[in-house]
XYZ file of C-alpha atoms in Angstrom:
84
model
C 0.000 0.000 0.000
C 1.336 3.408 -0.978
C 1.411 5.953 1.863
C 1.925 9.398 0.383
C 2.275 10.973 3.814
C 5.140 8.621 4.598
C 6.811 9.408 1.261
C 6.870 13.113 2.163
C 7.753 12.316 5.785
C 4.746 14.192 7.181
C 1.735 13.405 9.353
C -1.848 13.137 8.118
C -2.715 16.492 9.687
C 0.225 18.333 8.103
C -0.438 21.871 6.949
C 0.001 23.026 3.363
C 3.160 24.799 4.475
C 4.626 21.582 5.936
C 3.753 19.635 2.783
C 5.487 22.188 0.581
C 8.528 22.449 2.864
C 9.110 18.692 2.975
C 8.485 18.339 -0.751
C 11.110 20.971 -1.573
C 13.642 19.355 0.749
C 13.090 15.872 -0.690
C 12.885 17.072 -4.298
C 16.289 18.715 -3.959
C 17.707 15.582 -2.367
C 16.419 13.182 -5.034
C 16.503 15.416 -8.131
C 18.269 13.543 -10.941
C 20.202 16.648 -12.033
C 21.764 16.729 -8.580
C 22.755 13.041 -8.663
C 19.619 11.829 -6.921
C 17.406 8.818 -7.480
C 14.918 9.370 -10.326
C 12.427 6.818 -8.976
C 12.338 8.412 -5.532
C 12.052 11.846 -7.139
C 9.011 10.689 -9.126
C 7.368 9.265 -5.986
C 7.982 12.479 -4.044
C 6.603 14.568 -6.917
C 3.516 12.378 -7.214
C 2.888 12.561 -3.466
C 3.181 16.348 -3.562
C 0.883 16.644 -6.563
C -1.862 14.756 -4.751
C -1.420 16.090 -1.214
C -0.987 19.737 -2.224
C -4.361 19.755 -3.988
C -7.217 19.900 -1.428
C -9.649 17.922 -3.593
C -7.125 15.213 -4.463
C -5.965 15.027 -0.861
C -9.527 14.561 0.336
C -10.091 11.768 -2.192
C -6.806 10.138 -1.180
C -7.750 10.300 2.500
C -11.171 8.772 1.829
C -10.412 6.215 -0.865
C -6.664 5.650 -0.765
C -4.047 5.573 -3.470
C -6.013 3.246 -5.736
C -8.445 6.093 -6.389
C -5.813 7.558 -8.710
C -4.625 5.873 -11.875
C -1.047 5.852 -13.119
C -1.342 9.373 -14.543
C -2.589 10.859 -11.248
C -6.019 11.530 -12.659
C -9.124 10.591 -10.794
C -10.646 7.391 -12.022
C -14.287 6.483 -11.716
C -15.433 5.381 -8.246
C -16.881 2.325 -9.961
C -13.379 1.356 -11.077
C -12.289 1.264 -7.450
C -15.069 -1.092 -6.466
C -14.530 -3.291 -9.514
C -10.851 -3.690 -8.615
C -11.689 -5.054 -5.151
């Protein structure tokens, strides 16, 4: 199970400011142009994209990571139930 809060090293009740601060720190650390790990950079970026958007964050909190498809777009709620 993917835990986006864990990826950004924040708690579930983190403020927008904390999310942004930790994202910037981790993005700099893992950025491929700075010799970082591209896979970790992608995970950090994906976590930030979802958690920094109030609507996406709410959907993630309610439905989990499987609510989002590979491209970080919201899939149909029926798709979630069909995958179970």
